[in-house]
Amino acid sequence: MKHIAWIVLAIALSGCDKIDQPFTETPTGGGGPNPQTYIRKVLIEDFTGAACKNCPDAANTAKNIQKNLYPGKVVVMAIHSGFFAVPGGPFPYDFRTPEGEQLATDFGVQAYPNGMVNRSTFGLATSVVGHGEWASRTDSLLKLPAVATINIANAYNDVTRVISTTITTKALTALTGTFKLATFYLEDSLIKPQLNGSVLDPNYVHMHALRGAFAGTYGETVFNNAAANDSIIKPYSLTIKADAVSKNCIVVAYLYDDTTKEIVQVEEKHFD
């Protein structure tokens, strides 16, 4: 009888799928001592506007990179700014934010659509590129090791409409120089008019729209020549816009090198 039991157990085990240990790609900015455990996520900043006829193409490119090519590894932030974002005529809604306008100005965004991938220049004079370059740049950056982690803990108050967030940032390796943490909130599923090619779409679904900042456009310094395993906790709070739908809102936090402005880690988390 004992012999039969061992045979049954052996057959059962042979039918099981092999479960690989998730040692190399944990799609989270969460903590842990081993850099090999984590991935360096990528932020795509998509400069856009409701009156920009080609901007939906760029939005589709970002969506494909985020959802299909590299799921769980890419954060997208749509920054409505510049001439094409000025409200008027069939586009009465004002998506613009002071922070978005400042980013567009400071990084020299002029033609639309355009964007940045972790603000990396890839050896060029500017980090701003057309959406045809976003996928290849994302692929290259995702191959770099993670040097930091970011954890986000949110608490939203439905009565006061205040979102409180606590950002824990940890260096996985020594970080030379000054590194800053910037924290924003975005909103998905805003149904507003958008020019799409030659067609005005009155019910276009705007995703990842930048809505506000917790600590200004460029955030605050969290590391100066950090050692491995140094960490810092930063709490923030703000009142969301009167028309924002909290269930569609997301906190985004990223760590960047203050000298090069290149982003080295990014994380996102819904309010709820």
Short mmCIF file of C-alpha atoms in Angstrom, two decimals, residues 2-272:
data_model
loop_
_atom_site.label_atom_id
_atom_site.label_comp_id
_atom_site.label_asym_id
_atom_site.label_seq_id
_atom_site.Cartn_x
_atom_site.Cartn_y
_atom_site.Cartn_z
CA LYS A 2 2.84 2.37 0.90
CA HIS A 3 4.48 1.61 -2.46
CA ILE A 4 1.30 2.55 -4.36
CA ALA A 5 1.04 5.84 -2.48
CA TRP A 6 4.56 6.83 -3.55
CA ILE A 7 3.72 6.03 -7.19
CA VAL A 8 0.56 8.22 -7.04
CA LEU A 9 2.56 11.08 -5.52
CA ALA A 10 5.25 10.81 -8.21
CA ILE A 11 2.63 10.96 -10.99
CA ALA A 12 0.97 14.00 -9.38
CA LEU A 13 4.28 15.89 -9.12
CA SER A 14 5.22 15.12 -12.73
CA GLY A 15 2.05 16.91 -13.88
CA CYS A 16 2.86 20.15 -12.04
CA ASP A 17 4.14 23.22 -13.91
CA LYS A 18 7.59 24.42 -12.99
CA ILE A 19 7.42 27.61 -10.94
CA ASP A 20 10.40 29.87 -11.61
CA GLN A 21 11.68 31.93 -8.72
CA PRO A 22 10.96 35.63 -9.31
CA PHE A 23 14.54 36.61 -8.69
CA THR A 24 15.24 38.77 -11.70
CA GLU A 25 12.15 40.82 -12.46
CA THR A 26 9.89 41.91 -9.67
CA PRO A 27 7.63 44.56 -11.24
CA THR A 28 7.62 46.77 -8.20
CA GLY A 29 9.73 49.48 -6.76
CA GLY A 30 9.35 47.79 -3.36
CA GLY A 31 12.20 47.21 -0.94
CA GLY A 32 14.80 44.47 -0.66
CA PRO A 33 18.58 44.30 -0.38
CA ASN A 34 19.52 42.64 -3.66
CA PRO A 35 19.59 44.87 -6.80
CA GLN A 36 19.10 41.76 -8.92
CA THR A 37 15.68 41.38 -7.37
CA TYR A 38 14.37 44.59 -8.86
CA ILE A 39 13.87 46.25 -12.20
CA ARG A 40 14.46 49.82 -13.21
CA LYS A 41 11.07 51.06 -14.30
CA VAL A 42 10.69 53.64 -17.03
CA LEU A 43 8.67 56.87 -17.16
CA ILE A 44 7.37 58.13 -20.50
CA GLU A 45 6.42 61.81 -20.33
CA ASP A 46 4.05 62.47 -23.23
CA PHE A 47 3.66 66.16 -24.04
CA THR A 48 0.26 66.56 -25.58
CA GLY A 49 -2.73 68.81 -26.21
CA ALA A 50 -6.40 68.46 -27.10
CA ALA A 51 -5.96 70.46 -30.31
CA CYS A 52 -2.97 68.41 -31.48
CA LYS A 53 -4.18 66.17 -34.29
CA ASN A 54 -1.27 63.72 -34.07
CA CYS A 55 -1.20 63.42 -30.29
CA PRO A 56 -3.60 60.43 -30.16
CA ASP A 57 -1.01 58.51 -32.22
CA ALA A 58 1.59 59.21 -29.56
CA ALA A 59 -0.87 58.20 -26.83
CA ASN A 60 -1.43 54.91 -28.64
CA THR A 61 2.32 54.35 -28.85
CA ALA A 62 2.68 54.91 -25.10
CA LYS A 63 -0.26 52.60 -24.42
CA ASN A 64 1.23 49.83 -26.53
CA ILE A 65 4.60 50.13 -24.78
CA GLN A 66 2.99 50.12 -21.34
CA LYS A 67 0.30 47.47 -21.83
CA ASN A 68 1.67 45.14 -24.48
CA LEU A 69 5.44 45.42 -24.80
CA TYR A 70 6.50 45.88 -21.17
CA PRO A 71 3.52 45.36 -18.83
CA GLY A 72 4.20 46.35 -15.25
CA LYS A 73 7.45 48.12 -16.12
CA VAL A 74 6.39 51.44 -17.63
CA VAL A 75 4.62 54.48 -16.21
CA VAL A 76 3.07 57.04 -18.57
CA MET A 77 2.37 60.68 -17.73
CA ALA A 78 0.44 62.79 -20.24
CA ILE A 79 1.46 66.43 -19.86
CA HIS A 80 -1.02 68.79 -21.50
CA SER A 81 0.95 71.93 -22.21
CA GLY A 82 1.86 74.53 -24.77
CA PHE A 83 -0.10 75.99 -27.69
CA PHE A 84 -2.17 72.88 -28.40
CA ALA A 85 -3.39 72.71 -24.81
CA VAL A 86 -4.75 76.25 -24.62
CA PRO A 87 -8.50 75.91 -24.03
CA GLY A 88 -10.89 77.45 -26.53
CA GLY A 89 -13.43 76.71 -29.26
CA PRO A 90 -14.29 72.99 -29.30
CA PHE A 91 -11.74 72.35 -26.52
CA PRO A 92 -13.08 74.21 -23.47
CA TYR A 93 -11.50 71.99 -20.83
CA ASP A 94 -8.22 73.17 -19.34
CA PHE A 95 -5.93 70.20 -18.66
CA ARG A 96 -2.92 72.39 -18.06
CA THR A 97 -1.00 72.55 -14.80
CA PRO A 98 1.74 74.98 -13.75
CA GLU A 99 4.09 72.02 -13.34
CA GLY A 100 3.39 70.69 -16.82
CA GLU A 101 3.93 74.07 -18.40
CA GLN A 102 7.22 74.45 -16.54
CA LEU A 103 8.46 71.03 -17.65
CA ALA A 104 7.60 71.79 -21.28
CA THR A 105 9.44 75.11 -21.09
CA ASP A 106 12.47 73.87 -19.19
CA PHE A 107 13.03 70.87 -21.47
CA GLY A 108 12.42 72.87 -24.63
CA VAL A 109 9.35 71.04 -25.91
CA GLN A 110 8.13 72.85 -29.00
CA ALA A 111 6.79 70.42 -31.60
CA TYR A 112 3.92 68.14 -30.59
CA PRO A 113 3.59 65.28 -29.95
CA ASN A 114 6.93 64.75 -28.27
CA GLY A 115 8.14 63.12 -25.12
CA MET A 116 10.92 61.94 -22.87
CA VAL A 117 11.86 58.46 -21.74
CA ASN A 118 13.36 58.69 -18.25
CA ARG A 119 14.70 62.02 -19.52
CA SER A 120 17.70 60.18 -20.88
CA THR A 121 19.52 61.94 -23.72
CA PHE A 122 21.23 58.81 -25.11
CA GLY A 123 24.22 61.02 -25.81
CA LEU A 124 22.26 63.63 -27.74
CA ALA A 125 21.72 67.29 -26.95
CA THR A 126 18.14 66.80 -25.78
CA SER A 127 16.06 64.17 -24.07
CA VAL A 128 12.96 65.16 -26.06
CA VAL A 129 12.13 62.79 -28.92
CA GLY A 130 9.22 61.79 -31.11
CA HIS A 131 7.11 58.80 -30.19
CA GLY A 132 8.79 56.65 -32.81
CA GLU A 133 11.82 56.51 -30.50
CA TRP A 134 10.00 55.66 -27.28
CA ALA A 135 9.90 51.88 -27.58
CA SER A 136 13.59 51.42 -28.40
CA ARG A 137 14.63 53.79 -25.62
CA THR A 138 12.39 52.00 -23.16
CA ASP A 139 13.88 48.67 -24.15
CA SER A 140 17.42 49.95 -23.58
CA LEU A 141 16.64 51.51 -20.21
CA LEU A 142 14.85 48.44 -18.89
CA LYS A 143 18.08 46.48 -19.35
CA LEU A 144 19.87 48.65 -16.79
CA PRO A 145 20.00 47.42 -13.19
CA ALA A 146 17.80 49.00 -10.57
CA VAL A 147 19.68 51.39 -8.29
CA ALA A 148 16.77 52.39 -6.05
CA THR A 149 13.30 51.36 -5.00
CA ILE A 150 10.17 53.39 -4.36
CA ASN A 151 7.17 52.30 -2.32
CA ILE A 152 3.94 54.29 -2.26
CA ALA A 153 1.29 54.08 0.49
CA ASN A 154 -1.90 56.08 -0.11
CA ALA A 155 -4.83 57.12 2.05
CA TYR A 156 -7.68 59.06 0.45
CA ASN A 157 -10.40 60.90 2.40
CA ASP A 158 -13.68 61.00 0.46
CA VAL A 159 -15.06 63.83 2.61
CA THR A 160 -12.18 66.27 2.49
CA ARG A 161 -10.94 65.03 -0.92
CA VAL A 162 -7.41 65.01 0.48
CA ILE A 163 -4.98 62.39 -0.78
CA SER A 164 -2.21 61.58 1.66
CA THR A 165 0.72 59.60 0.36
CA THR A 166 3.87 58.28 1.98
CA ILE A 167 6.82 57.65 -0.29
CA THR A 168 9.63 55.39 0.87
CA THR A 169 12.74 55.62 -1.27
CA LYS A 170 15.70 53.29 -0.82
CA ALA A 171 19.09 53.23 -2.48
CA LEU A 172 20.06 49.72 -3.61
CA THR A 173 23.59 50.80 -4.46
CA ALA A 174 25.73 53.81 -3.63
CA LEU A 175 24.37 56.89 -5.41
CA THR A 176 26.89 59.63 -6.13
CA GLY A 177 25.50 63.14 -6.31
CA THR A 178 22.19 64.76 -5.44
CA PHE A 179 18.98 62.87 -6.09
CA LYS A 180 15.51 64.35 -5.86
CA LEU A 181 12.07 62.85 -5.43
CA ALA A 182 9.17 64.31 -7.43
CA THR A 183 5.58 63.27 -6.71
CA PHE A 184 2.46 63.94 -8.80
CA TYR A 185 -1.03 62.69 -9.23
CA LEU A 186 -2.57 61.71 -12.55
CA GLU A 187 -6.11 60.95 -13.65
CA ASP A 188 -7.37 58.33 -16.11
CA SER A 189 -10.58 58.16 -18.12
CA LEU A 190 -11.27 61.86 -18.56
CA ILE A 191 -13.78 62.08 -21.41
CA LYS A 192 -13.15 65.36 -23.20
CA PRO A 193 -12.90 66.53 -26.83
CA GLN A 194 -9.72 65.72 -28.74
CA LEU A 195 -8.67 66.33 -32.32
CA ASN A 196 -7.75 62.94 -33.74
CA GLY A 197 -6.28 63.30 -37.20
CA SER A 198 -8.80 65.41 -39.09
CA VAL A 199 -11.70 64.30 -36.88
CA LEU A 200 -12.92 66.01 -33.73
CA ASP A 201 -13.72 63.29 -31.22
CA PRO A 202 -16.05 64.79 -28.55
CA ASN A 203 -15.79 61.69 -26.35
CA TYR A 204 -12.08 60.96 -26.44
CA VAL A 205 -10.82 59.12 -23.36
CA HIS A 206 -7.78 60.91 -21.96
CA MET A 207 -5.49 58.73 -19.86
CA HIS A 208 -2.62 59.45 -17.45
CA ALA A 209 -3.34 63.20 -17.41
CA LEU A 210 -1.09 65.15 -15.06
CA ARG A 211 -3.37 66.87 -12.53
CA GLY A 212 -1.14 68.18 -9.78
CA ALA A 213 2.10 68.00 -7.80
CA PHE A 214 2.70 67.26 -4.13
CA ALA A 215 6.02 69.10 -3.86
CA GLY A 216 6.32 71.36 -6.87
CA THR A 217 7.64 70.60 -10.33
CA TYR A 218 11.00 69.26 -9.22
CA GLY A 219 10.24 67.84 -5.78
CA GLU A 220 12.87 67.83 -3.08
CA THR A 221 16.29 66.40 -2.34
CA VAL A 222 16.24 62.98 -0.67
CA PHE A 223 19.81 61.74 -1.19
CA ASN A 224 23.23 63.37 -1.21
CA ASN A 225 25.86 60.74 -1.97
CA ALA A 226 23.72 57.93 -0.59
CA ALA A 227 25.17 54.64 0.57
CA ALA A 228 23.61 51.33 -0.34
CA ASN A 229 20.51 50.64 1.75
CA ASP A 230 20.05 54.27 2.76
CA SER A 231 16.35 55.05 2.81
CA ILE A 232 14.08 57.98 3.46
CA ILE A 233 10.36 58.37 4.07
CA LYS A 234 8.48 61.41 2.79
CA PRO A 235 4.81 62.10 3.59
CA TYR A 236 2.77 64.42 1.37
CA SER A 237 -0.84 65.46 1.02
CA LEU A 238 -2.97 67.67 -1.20
CA THR A 239 -6.60 68.35 -2.06
CA ILE A 240 -7.45 66.99 -5.49
CA LYS A 241 -9.22 69.06 -8.13
CA ALA A 242 -12.95 69.60 -7.63
CA ASP A 243 -13.90 67.60 -10.72
CA ALA A 244 -11.36 64.79 -10.28
CA VAL A 245 -12.74 61.27 -9.88
CA SER A 246 -10.70 59.70 -7.10
CA LYS A 247 -11.12 56.10 -8.28
CA ASN A 248 -9.38 57.09 -11.51
CA CYS A 249 -6.48 58.88 -9.84
CA ILE A 250 -2.93 57.64 -9.43
CA VAL A 251 0.07 58.79 -7.41
CA VAL A 252 3.33 58.77 -9.39
CA ALA A 253 6.71 59.23 -7.71
CA TYR A 254 10.10 59.23 -9.35
CA LEU A 255 13.72 59.61 -8.26
CA TYR A 256 16.09 61.52 -10.50
CA ASP A 257 19.66 62.73 -10.66
CA ASP A 258 19.56 66.47 -10.07
CA THR A 259 22.58 67.10 -12.29
CA THR A 260 21.57 65.15 -15.36
CA LYS A 261 17.80 65.20 -14.64
CA GLU A 262 17.71 61.55 -15.66
CA ILE A 263 15.12 59.47 -13.84
CA VAL A 264 16.51 56.35 -12.19
CA GLN A 265 13.34 54.88 -10.71
CA VAL A 266 9.59 55.48 -10.92
CA GLU A 267 6.55 53.95 -9.30
CA GLU A 268 2.79 54.45 -9.40
CA LYS A 269 -0.17 53.46 -7.29
CA HIS A 270 -3.91 54.15 -7.46
CA PHE A 271 -5.48 56.12 -4.64
CA ASP A 272 -7.49 53.12 -3.47
#
